[in-house]
Short mmCIF file of C-alpha atoms and ligand atoms in Angstrom, two decimals:
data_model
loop_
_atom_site.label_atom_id
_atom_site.label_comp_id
_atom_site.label_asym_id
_atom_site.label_seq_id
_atom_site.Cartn_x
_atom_site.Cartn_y
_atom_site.Cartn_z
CA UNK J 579 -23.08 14.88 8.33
CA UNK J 580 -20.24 17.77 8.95
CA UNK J 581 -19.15 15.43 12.00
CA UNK J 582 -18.74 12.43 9.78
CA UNK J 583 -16.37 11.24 7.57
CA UNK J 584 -17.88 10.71 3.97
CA UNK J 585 -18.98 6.79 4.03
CA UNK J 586 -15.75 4.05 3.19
CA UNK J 587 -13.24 6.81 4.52
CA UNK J 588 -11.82 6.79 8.24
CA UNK J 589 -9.39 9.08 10.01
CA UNK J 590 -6.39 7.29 11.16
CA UNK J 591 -6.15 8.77 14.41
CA UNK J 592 -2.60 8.66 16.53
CA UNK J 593 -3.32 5.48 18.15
CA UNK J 594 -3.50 3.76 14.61
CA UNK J 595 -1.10 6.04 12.38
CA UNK J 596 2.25 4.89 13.82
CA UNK J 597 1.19 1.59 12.92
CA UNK J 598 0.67 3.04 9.21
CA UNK J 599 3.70 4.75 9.43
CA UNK J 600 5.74 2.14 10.34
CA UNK J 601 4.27 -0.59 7.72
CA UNK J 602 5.12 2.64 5.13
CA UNK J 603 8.53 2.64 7.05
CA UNK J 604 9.09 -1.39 6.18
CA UNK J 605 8.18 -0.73 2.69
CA UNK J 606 10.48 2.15 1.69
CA UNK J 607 13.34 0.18 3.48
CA UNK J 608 12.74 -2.81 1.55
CA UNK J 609 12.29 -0.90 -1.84
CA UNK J 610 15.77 0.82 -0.99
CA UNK J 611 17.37 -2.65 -0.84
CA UNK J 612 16.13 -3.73 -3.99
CA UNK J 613 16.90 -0.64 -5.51
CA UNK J 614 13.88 0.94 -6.28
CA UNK J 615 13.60 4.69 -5.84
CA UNK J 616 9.87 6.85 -5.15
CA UNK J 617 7.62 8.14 -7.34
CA UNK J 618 4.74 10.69 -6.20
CA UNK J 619 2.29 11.03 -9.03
CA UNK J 620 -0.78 13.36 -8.35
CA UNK J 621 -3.88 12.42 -6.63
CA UNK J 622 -6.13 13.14 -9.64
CA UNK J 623 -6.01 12.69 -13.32
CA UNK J 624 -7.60 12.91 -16.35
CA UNK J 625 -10.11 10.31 -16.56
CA UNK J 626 -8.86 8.87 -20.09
CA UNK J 627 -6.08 7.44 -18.79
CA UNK J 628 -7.87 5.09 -16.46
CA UNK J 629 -10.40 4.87 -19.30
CA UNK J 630 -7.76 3.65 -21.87
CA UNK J 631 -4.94 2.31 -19.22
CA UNK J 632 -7.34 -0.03 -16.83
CA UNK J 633 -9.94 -0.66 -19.63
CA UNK J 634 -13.12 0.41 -20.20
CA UNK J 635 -14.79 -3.09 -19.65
CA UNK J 636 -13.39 -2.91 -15.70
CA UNK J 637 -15.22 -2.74 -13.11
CA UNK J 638 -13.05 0.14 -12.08
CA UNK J 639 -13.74 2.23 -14.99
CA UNK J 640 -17.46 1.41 -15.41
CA UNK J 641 -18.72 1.36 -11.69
CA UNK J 642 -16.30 2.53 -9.01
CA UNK J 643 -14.19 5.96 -10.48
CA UNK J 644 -14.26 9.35 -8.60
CA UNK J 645 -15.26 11.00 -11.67
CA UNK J 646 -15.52 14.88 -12.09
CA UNK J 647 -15.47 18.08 -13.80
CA UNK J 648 -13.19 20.71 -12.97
CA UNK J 649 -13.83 24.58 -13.74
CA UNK J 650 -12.36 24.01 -16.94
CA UNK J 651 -14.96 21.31 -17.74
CA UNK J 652 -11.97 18.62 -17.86
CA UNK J 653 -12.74 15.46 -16.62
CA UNK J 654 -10.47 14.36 -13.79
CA UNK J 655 -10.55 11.32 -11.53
CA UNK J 656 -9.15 10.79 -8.41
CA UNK J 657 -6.24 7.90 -8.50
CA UNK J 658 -8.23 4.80 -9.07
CA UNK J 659 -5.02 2.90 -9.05
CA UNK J 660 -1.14 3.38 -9.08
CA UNK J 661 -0.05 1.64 -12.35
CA UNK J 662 -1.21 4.15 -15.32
CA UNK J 663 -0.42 7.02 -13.48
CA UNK J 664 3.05 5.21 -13.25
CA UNK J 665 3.04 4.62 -16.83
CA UNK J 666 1.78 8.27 -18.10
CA UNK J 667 5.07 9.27 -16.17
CA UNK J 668 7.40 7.01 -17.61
CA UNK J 669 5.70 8.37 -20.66
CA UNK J 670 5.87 12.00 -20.04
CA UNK J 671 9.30 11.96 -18.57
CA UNK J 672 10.48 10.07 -21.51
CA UNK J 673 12.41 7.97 -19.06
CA UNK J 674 13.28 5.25 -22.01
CA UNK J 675 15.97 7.40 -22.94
CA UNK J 676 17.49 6.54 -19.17
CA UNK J 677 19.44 3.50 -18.46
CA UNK J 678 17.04 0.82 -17.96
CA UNK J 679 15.22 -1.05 -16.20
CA UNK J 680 13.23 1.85 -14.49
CA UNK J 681 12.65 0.17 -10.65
CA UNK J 682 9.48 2.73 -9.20
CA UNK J 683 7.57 2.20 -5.84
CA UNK J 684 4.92 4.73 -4.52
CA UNK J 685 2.52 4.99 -1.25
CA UNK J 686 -0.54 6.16 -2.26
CA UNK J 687 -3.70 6.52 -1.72
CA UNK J 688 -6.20 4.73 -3.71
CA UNK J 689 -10.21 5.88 -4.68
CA UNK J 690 -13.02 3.46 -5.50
CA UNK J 691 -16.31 3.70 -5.19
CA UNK J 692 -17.01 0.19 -3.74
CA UNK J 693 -19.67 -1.17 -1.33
CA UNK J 694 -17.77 -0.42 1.67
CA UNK J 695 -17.10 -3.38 4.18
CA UNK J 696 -14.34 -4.84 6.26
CA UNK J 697 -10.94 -4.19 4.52
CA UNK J 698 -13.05 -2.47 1.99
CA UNK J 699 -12.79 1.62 1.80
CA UNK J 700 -13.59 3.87 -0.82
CA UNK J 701 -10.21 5.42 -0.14
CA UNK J 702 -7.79 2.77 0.61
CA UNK J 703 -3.79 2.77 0.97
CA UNK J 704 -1.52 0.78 -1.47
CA UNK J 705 1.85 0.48 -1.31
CA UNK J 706 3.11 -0.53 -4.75
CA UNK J 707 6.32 -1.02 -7.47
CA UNK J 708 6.46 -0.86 -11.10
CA UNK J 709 9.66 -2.06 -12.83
CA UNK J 710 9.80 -1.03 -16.60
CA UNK J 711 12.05 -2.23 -19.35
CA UNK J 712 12.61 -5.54 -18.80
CA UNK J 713 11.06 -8.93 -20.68
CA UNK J 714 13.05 -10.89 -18.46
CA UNK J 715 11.17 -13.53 -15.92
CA UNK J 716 13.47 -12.55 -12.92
CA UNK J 717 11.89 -9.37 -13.08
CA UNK J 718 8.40 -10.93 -12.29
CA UNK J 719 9.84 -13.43 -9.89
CA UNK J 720 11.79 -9.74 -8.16
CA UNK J 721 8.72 -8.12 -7.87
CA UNK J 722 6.49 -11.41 -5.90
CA UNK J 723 9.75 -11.54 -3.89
CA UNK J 724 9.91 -8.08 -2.78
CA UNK J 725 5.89 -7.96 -1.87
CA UNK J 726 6.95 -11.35 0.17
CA UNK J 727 9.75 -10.53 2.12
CA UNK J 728 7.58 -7.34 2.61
CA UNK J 729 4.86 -9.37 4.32
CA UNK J 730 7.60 -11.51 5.74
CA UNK J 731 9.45 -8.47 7.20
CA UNK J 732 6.39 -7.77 8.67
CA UNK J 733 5.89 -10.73 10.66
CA UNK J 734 3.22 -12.22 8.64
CA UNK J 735 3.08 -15.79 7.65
CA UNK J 736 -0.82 -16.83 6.98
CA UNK J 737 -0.78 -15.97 3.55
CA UNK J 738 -0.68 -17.77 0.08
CA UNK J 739 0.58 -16.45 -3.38
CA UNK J 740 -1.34 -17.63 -5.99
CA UNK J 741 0.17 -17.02 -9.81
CA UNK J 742 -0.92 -17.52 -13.03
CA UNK J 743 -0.16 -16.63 -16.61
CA UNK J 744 -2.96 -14.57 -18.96
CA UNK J 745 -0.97 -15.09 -21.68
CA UNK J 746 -0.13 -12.08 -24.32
CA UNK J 747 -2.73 -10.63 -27.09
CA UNK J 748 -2.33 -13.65 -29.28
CA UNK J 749 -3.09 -16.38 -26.88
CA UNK J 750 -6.08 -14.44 -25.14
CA UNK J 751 -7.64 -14.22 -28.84
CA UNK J 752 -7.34 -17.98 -29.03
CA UNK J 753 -8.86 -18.39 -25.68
CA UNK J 754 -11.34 -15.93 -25.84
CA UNK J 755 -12.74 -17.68 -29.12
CA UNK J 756 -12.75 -21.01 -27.41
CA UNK J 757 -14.41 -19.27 -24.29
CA UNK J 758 -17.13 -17.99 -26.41
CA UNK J 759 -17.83 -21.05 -28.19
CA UNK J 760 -17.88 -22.65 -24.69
CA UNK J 761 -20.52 -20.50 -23.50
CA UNK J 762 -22.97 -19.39 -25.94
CA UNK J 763 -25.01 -22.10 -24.55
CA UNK J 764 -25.10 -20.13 -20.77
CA UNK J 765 -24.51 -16.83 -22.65
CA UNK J 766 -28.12 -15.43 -21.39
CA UNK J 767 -28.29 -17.10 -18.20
CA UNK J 768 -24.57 -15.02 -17.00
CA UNK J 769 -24.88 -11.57 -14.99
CA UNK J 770 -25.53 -8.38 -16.76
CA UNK J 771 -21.49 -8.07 -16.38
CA UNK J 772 -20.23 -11.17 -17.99
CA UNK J 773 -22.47 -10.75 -20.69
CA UNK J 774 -20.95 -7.46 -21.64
CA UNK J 775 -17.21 -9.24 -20.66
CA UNK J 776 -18.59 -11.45 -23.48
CA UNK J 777 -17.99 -9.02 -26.00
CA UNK J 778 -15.54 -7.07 -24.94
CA UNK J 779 -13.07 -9.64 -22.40
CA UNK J 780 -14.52 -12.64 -22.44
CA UNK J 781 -11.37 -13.60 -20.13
CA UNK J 782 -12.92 -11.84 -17.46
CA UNK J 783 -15.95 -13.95 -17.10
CA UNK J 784 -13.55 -16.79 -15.10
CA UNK J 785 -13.24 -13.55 -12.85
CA UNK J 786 -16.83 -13.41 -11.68
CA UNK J 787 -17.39 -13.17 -8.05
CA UNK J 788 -21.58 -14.03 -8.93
CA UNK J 789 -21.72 -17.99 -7.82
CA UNK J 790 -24.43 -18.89 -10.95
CA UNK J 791 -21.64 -17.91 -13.03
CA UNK J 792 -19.11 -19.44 -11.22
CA UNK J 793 -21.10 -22.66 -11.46
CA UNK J 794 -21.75 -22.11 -15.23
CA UNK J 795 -18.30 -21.70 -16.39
CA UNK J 796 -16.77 -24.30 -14.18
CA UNK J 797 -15.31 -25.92 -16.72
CA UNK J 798 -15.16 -23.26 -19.11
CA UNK J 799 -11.53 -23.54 -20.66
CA UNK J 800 -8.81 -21.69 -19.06
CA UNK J 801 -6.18 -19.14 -20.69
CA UNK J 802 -3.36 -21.54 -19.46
CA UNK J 803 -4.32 -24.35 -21.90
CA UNK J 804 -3.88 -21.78 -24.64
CA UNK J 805 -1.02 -20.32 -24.36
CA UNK J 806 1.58 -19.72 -26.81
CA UNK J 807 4.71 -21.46 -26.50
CA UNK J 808 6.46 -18.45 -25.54
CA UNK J 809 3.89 -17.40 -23.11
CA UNK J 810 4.21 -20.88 -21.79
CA UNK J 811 8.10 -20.29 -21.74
CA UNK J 812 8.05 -16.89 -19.68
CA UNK J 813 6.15 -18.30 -17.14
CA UNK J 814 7.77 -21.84 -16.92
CA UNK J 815 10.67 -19.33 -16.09
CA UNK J 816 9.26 -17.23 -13.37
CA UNK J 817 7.85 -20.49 -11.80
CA UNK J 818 11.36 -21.85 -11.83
CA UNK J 819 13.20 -18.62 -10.74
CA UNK J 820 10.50 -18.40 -7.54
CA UNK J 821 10.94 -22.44 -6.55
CA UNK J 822 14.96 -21.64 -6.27
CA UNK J 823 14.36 -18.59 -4.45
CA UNK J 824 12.25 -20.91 -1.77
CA UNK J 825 8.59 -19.09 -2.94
CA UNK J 826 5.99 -21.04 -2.17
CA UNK J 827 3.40 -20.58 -4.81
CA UNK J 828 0.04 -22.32 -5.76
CA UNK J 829 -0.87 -21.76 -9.49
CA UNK J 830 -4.51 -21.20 -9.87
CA UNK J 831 -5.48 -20.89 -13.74
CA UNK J 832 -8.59 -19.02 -12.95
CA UNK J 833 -7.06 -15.79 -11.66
CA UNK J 834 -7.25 -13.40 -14.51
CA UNK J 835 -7.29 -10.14 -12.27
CA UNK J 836 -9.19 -6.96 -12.68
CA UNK J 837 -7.58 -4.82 -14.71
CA UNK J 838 -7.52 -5.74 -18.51
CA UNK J 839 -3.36 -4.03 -18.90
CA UNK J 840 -2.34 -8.22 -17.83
CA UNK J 841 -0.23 -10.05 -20.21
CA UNK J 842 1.60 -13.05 -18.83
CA UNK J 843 2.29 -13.58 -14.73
CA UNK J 844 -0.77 -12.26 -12.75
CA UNK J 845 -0.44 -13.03 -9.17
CA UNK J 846 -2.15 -12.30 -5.88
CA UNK J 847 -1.47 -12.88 -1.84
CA UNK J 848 -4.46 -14.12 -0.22
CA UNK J 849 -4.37 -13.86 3.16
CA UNK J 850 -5.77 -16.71 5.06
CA UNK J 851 -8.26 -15.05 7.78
CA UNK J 852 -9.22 -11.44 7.03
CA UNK J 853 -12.61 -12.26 5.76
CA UNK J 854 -13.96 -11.98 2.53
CA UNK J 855 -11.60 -9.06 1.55
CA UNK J 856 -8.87 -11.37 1.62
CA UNK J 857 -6.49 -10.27 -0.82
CA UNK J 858 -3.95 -8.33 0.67
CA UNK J 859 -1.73 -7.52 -2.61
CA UNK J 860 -1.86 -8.17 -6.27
CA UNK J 861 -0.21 -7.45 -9.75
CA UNK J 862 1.22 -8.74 -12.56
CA UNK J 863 3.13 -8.20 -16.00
CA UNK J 864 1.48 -6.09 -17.89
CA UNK J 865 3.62 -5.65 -21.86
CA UNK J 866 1.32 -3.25 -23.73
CA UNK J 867 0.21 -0.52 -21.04
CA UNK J 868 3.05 1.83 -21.81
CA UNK J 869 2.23 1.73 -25.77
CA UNK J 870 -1.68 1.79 -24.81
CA UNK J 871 -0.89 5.39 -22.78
CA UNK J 872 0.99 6.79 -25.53
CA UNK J 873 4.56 5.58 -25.17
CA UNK J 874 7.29 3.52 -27.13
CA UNK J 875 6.33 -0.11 -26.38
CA UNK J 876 8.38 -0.78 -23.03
CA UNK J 877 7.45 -3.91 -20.78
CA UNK J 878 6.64 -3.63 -17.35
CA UNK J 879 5.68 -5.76 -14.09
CA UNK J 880 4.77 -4.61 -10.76
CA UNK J 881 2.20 -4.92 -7.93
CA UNK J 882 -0.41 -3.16 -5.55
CA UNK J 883 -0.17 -4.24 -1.71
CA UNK J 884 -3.52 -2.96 0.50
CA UNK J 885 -2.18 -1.54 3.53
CA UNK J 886 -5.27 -1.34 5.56
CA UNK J 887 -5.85 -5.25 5.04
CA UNK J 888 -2.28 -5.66 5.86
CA UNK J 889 -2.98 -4.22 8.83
CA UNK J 890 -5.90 -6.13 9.29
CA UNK J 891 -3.68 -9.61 8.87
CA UNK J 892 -1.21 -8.12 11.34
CA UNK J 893 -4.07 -7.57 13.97
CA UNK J 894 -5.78 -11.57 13.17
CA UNK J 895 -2.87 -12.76 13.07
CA UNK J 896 -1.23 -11.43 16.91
CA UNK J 897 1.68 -9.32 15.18
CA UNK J 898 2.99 -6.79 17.64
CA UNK J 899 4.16 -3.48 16.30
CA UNK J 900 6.74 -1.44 17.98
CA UNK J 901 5.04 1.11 19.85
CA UNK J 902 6.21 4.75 19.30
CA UNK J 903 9.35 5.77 21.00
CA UNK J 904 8.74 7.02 24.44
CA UNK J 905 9.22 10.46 25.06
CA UNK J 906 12.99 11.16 26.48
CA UNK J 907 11.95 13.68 28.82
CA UNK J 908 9.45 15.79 30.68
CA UNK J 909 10.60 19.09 32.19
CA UNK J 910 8.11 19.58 34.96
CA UNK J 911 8.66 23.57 36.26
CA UNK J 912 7.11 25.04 39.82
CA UNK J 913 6.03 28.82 40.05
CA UNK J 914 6.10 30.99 36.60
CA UNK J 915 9.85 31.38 36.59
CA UNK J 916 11.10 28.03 36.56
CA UNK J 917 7.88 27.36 33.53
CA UNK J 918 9.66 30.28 31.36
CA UNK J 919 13.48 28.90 31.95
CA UNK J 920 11.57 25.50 31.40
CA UNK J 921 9.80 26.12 28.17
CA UNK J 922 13.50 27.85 27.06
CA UNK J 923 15.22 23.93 28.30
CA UNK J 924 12.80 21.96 26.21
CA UNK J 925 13.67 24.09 23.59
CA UNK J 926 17.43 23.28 23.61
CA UNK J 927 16.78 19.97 24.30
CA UNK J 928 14.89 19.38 21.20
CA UNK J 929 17.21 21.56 19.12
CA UNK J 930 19.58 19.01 20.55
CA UNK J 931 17.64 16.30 19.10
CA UNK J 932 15.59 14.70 22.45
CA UNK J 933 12.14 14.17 22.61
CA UNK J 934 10.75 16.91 25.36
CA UNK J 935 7.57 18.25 26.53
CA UNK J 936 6.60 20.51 29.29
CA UNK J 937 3.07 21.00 30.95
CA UNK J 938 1.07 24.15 28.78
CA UNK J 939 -1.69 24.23 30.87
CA UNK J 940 -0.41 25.60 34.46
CA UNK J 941 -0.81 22.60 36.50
CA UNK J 942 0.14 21.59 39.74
CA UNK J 943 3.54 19.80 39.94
CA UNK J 944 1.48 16.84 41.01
CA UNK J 945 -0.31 16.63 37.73
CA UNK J 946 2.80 17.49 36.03
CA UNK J 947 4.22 14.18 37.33
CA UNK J 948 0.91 12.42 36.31
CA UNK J 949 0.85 13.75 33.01
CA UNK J 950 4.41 12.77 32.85
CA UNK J 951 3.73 9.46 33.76
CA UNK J 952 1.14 9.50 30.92
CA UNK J 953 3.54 10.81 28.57
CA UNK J 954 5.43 7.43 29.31
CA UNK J 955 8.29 9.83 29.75
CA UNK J 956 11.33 7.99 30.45
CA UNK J 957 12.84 10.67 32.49
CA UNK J 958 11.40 14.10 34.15
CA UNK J 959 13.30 17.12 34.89
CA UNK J 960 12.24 19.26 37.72
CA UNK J 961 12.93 22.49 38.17
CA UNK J 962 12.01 24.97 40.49
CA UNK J 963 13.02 28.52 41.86
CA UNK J 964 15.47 26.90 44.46
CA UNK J 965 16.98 24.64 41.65
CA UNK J 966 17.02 27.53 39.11
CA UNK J 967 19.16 29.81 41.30
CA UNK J 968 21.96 26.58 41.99
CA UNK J 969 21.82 26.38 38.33
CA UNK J 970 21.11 22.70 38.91
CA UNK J 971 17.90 20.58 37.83
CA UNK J 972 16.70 17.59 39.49
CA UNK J 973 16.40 14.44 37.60
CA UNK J 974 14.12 11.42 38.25
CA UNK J 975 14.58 8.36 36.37
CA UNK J 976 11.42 7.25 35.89
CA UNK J 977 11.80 2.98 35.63
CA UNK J 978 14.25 2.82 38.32
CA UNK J 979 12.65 5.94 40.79
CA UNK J 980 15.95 7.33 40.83
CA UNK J 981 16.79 11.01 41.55
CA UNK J 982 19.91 13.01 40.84
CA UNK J 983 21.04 17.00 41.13
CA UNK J 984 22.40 17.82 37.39
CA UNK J 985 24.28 21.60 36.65
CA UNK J 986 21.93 22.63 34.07
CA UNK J 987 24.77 22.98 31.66
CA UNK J 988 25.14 19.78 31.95
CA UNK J 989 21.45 18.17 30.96
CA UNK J 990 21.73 17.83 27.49
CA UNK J 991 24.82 15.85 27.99
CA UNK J 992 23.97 13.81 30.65
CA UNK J 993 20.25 13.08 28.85
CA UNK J 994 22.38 11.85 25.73
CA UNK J 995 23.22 8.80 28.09
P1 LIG Y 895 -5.67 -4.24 -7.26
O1 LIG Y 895 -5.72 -5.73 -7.12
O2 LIG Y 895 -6.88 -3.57 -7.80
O3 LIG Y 895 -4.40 -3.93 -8.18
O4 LIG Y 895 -5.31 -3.59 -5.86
C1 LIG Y 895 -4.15 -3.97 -5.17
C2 LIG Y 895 -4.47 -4.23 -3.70
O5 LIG Y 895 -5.07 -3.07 -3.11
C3 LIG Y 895 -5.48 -5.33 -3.43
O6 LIG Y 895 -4.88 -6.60 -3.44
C4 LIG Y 895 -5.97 -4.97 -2.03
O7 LIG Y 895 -5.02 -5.40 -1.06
C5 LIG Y 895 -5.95 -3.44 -2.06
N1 LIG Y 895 -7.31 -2.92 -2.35
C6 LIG Y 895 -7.92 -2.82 -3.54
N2 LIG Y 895 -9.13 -2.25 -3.42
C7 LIG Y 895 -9.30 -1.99 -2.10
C8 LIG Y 895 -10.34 -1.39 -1.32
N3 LIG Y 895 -11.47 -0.93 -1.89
N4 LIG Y 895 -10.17 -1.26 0.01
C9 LIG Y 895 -9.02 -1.70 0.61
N5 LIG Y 895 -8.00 -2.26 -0.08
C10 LIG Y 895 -8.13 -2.41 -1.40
C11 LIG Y 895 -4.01 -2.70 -8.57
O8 LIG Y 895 -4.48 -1.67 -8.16
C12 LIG Y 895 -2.85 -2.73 -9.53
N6 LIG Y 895 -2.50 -1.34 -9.88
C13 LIG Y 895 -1.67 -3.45 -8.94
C14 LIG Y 895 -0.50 -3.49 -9.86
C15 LIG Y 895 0.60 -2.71 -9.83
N7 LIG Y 895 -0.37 -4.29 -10.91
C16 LIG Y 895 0.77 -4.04 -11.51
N8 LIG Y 895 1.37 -3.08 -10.87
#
């Protein structure tokens, strides 16, 4: 057990983390061309604000939160998702007084306590944006761009985007009566779940992932055909503003999402090949979080993206990520002279901004070359007594073979090349 990692967690050794790194790397660029700046928000908080923000008929408050009391007997939970947290600091920060919109994006970790499978962790990554204080459409058709070009960027293409509206609180009270009165008849022959979604978000129950209740509210009616006119407006708007910005979209009137903070555009990118955890990003508008945490009402729109079944889609579908920069150079030293005056040169050589190593475990200048070879080092300097006292190093290229004397005072120049 003290050799494992606690189940639906992994280490993300080297071989994997530049990959990480550089899908973080594509994300931050992107947000910094659209214009939206980082927020960290801590890892844990206090469990009301998942409770009250994500809702407490979710299956993310009621079955998958890392719950827990601190030494203060306050009860904390680690980030179940990025969007209250978000909120609470828009909230706390009182950044409605600043010029709006507010444009946020965040890497973060994510914890839920889910069956663990393929592209399914109990800590997962998400890269994510939330974009406060603005009603306007293009700010939901901004945000599904951004997450596209992200995938885009990326080198992905086997993906669809699949949008819908939920409407606002007084269409979903028209639907969910109409719901109801469409499925009293099937009420007790639902899951455990819908039955209490019955109650409490009877909108949900289209969400099922159980196949008897997908089969029993087939034709249950839809949030779409009740929407309010200017429900039906807003979106009419985004669909528009996401056809002239060449989005390819497929509306599906089914997806409601899992968290209950939707109002209006939900949307999700499915990608076409992962497996059964196939969605590799979701979000939506969501109007009354901000007042539901404690705040003015403000609107806002944003998304989640998963980054370990991005990485997945990269893998299935042949994307090649840039492998790490090799390593500029190797000093390779002979006798215990030459490995002091070396360990000194890789020191000024990194000061002067190249990549260097040298051997730290007194091997023979044979398996210095091998290890330098391993190292993928592009060139290796070698110095020994004989070279030290000319004051010159020698210098092997190592893709052409090529060998040249240097003045040590010299090197750092002539690496630069
Ligand atoms: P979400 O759909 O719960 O939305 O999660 C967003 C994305 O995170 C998913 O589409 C998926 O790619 C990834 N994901 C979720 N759970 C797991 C898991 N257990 N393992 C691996 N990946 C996972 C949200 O969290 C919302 N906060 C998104 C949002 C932001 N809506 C508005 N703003």
């Amino acid at each position: 057990m003290l050799t494992t990692s606690p189940r639906g967690t992994q280490d993300i050794l080297p071989g994997q983390s530049y990959k990480f790194q550089y899908v973080e790397d594509t994300f931050r660029d992107l947000c910094r061309r659209f214009g939206y700046q980082e927020i960290r928000t801590p890892v844990f908080e206090h469990t009301e604000l998942f409770q009250r923000g994500v809702g407490e008929a979710t299956d993310i408050v009621q079955k998958e939160m890392y719950t827990f009391s601190d030494r203060s007997n306050r009860s904390l939970t680690l980030k179940a998702e990025g969007t209250a947290p978000a909120a609470r600091a828009f909230v706390e920060h009182n950044m409605q007084a600043l010029t709006q919109p507010i444009k946020l994006f965040y890497i973060t970790p994510v914890f839920r306590y889910e069956r663990p499978q393929a592209g399914r962790y109990r800590q997962h990554e998400q890269c994510g944006v939330e974009l406060f204080g603005t009603l306007s459409p293009q700010g939901d058709a901004e945000v599904i761009i951004l997450a596209d070009s992200f995938y885009r960027q990326l080198g992905l293409s086997h993906y669809e985007l699949f949008i819908n509206s939920v409407g606002c609180p007084t269409c979903r009270a028209t639907h969910g009566e109409a719901l109801r009165q469409a499925l009293g008849e099937v009420l007790t022959d639902l899951c455990t779940d819908c039955r209490a979604r019955y109650d409490r978000n009877p909108m949900r129950i289209l969400d099922c992932k159980n196949e008897r209740c997908q089969e029993l509210t087939v034709n249950a009616p839809t949030v779409r055909a009740h929407l309010c006119p200017e429900c039906e407006g807003h979106y009419a708007q985004v669909k528009q503003t996401l056809s002239d910005s060449s989005i390819s979209y497929k509306e599906n009137p089914r997806l409601v999402r899992g968290l209950d903070y939707y109002t209006h555009t939900a949307f999700e990118f499915i990608s076409t090949g992962i497996g059964a955890q196939s969605a590799i990003g979701g979000g939506g508008r969501y109007n009354g979080l901000i007042e539901t945490v404690g705040g003015q009402p403000t609107p806002g729109v944003g998304f989640g993206l998963g980054v370990e079944r991005i990485l997945l889609a990269i893998e299935m579908e042949g994307v090649k990520i840039p492998e790490p920069q090799p390593l500029d150079v190797f000093v390779a030293a002979l006798g215990a002279t030459a490995s002091q005056a070396g360990f000194s040169l890789v020191q000024k050589l990194r000061r002067a901004g190249l990549s260097a190593e040298k051997d730290l475990l007194d091997r023979s200048l044979k398996a210095q070359l091998k290890f330098a070879g391993k190292l993928n080092a592009k060139r290796v300097i070698i110095l020994g007594e004989d070279e030290l006292t000319r004051g010159i190093a020698a210098v092997k290229d190592m893709a052409s073979g090529e060998q040249q004397e240097i003045a040590l005072a010299d090197l750092e120049q002539a690496l630069r090349k």
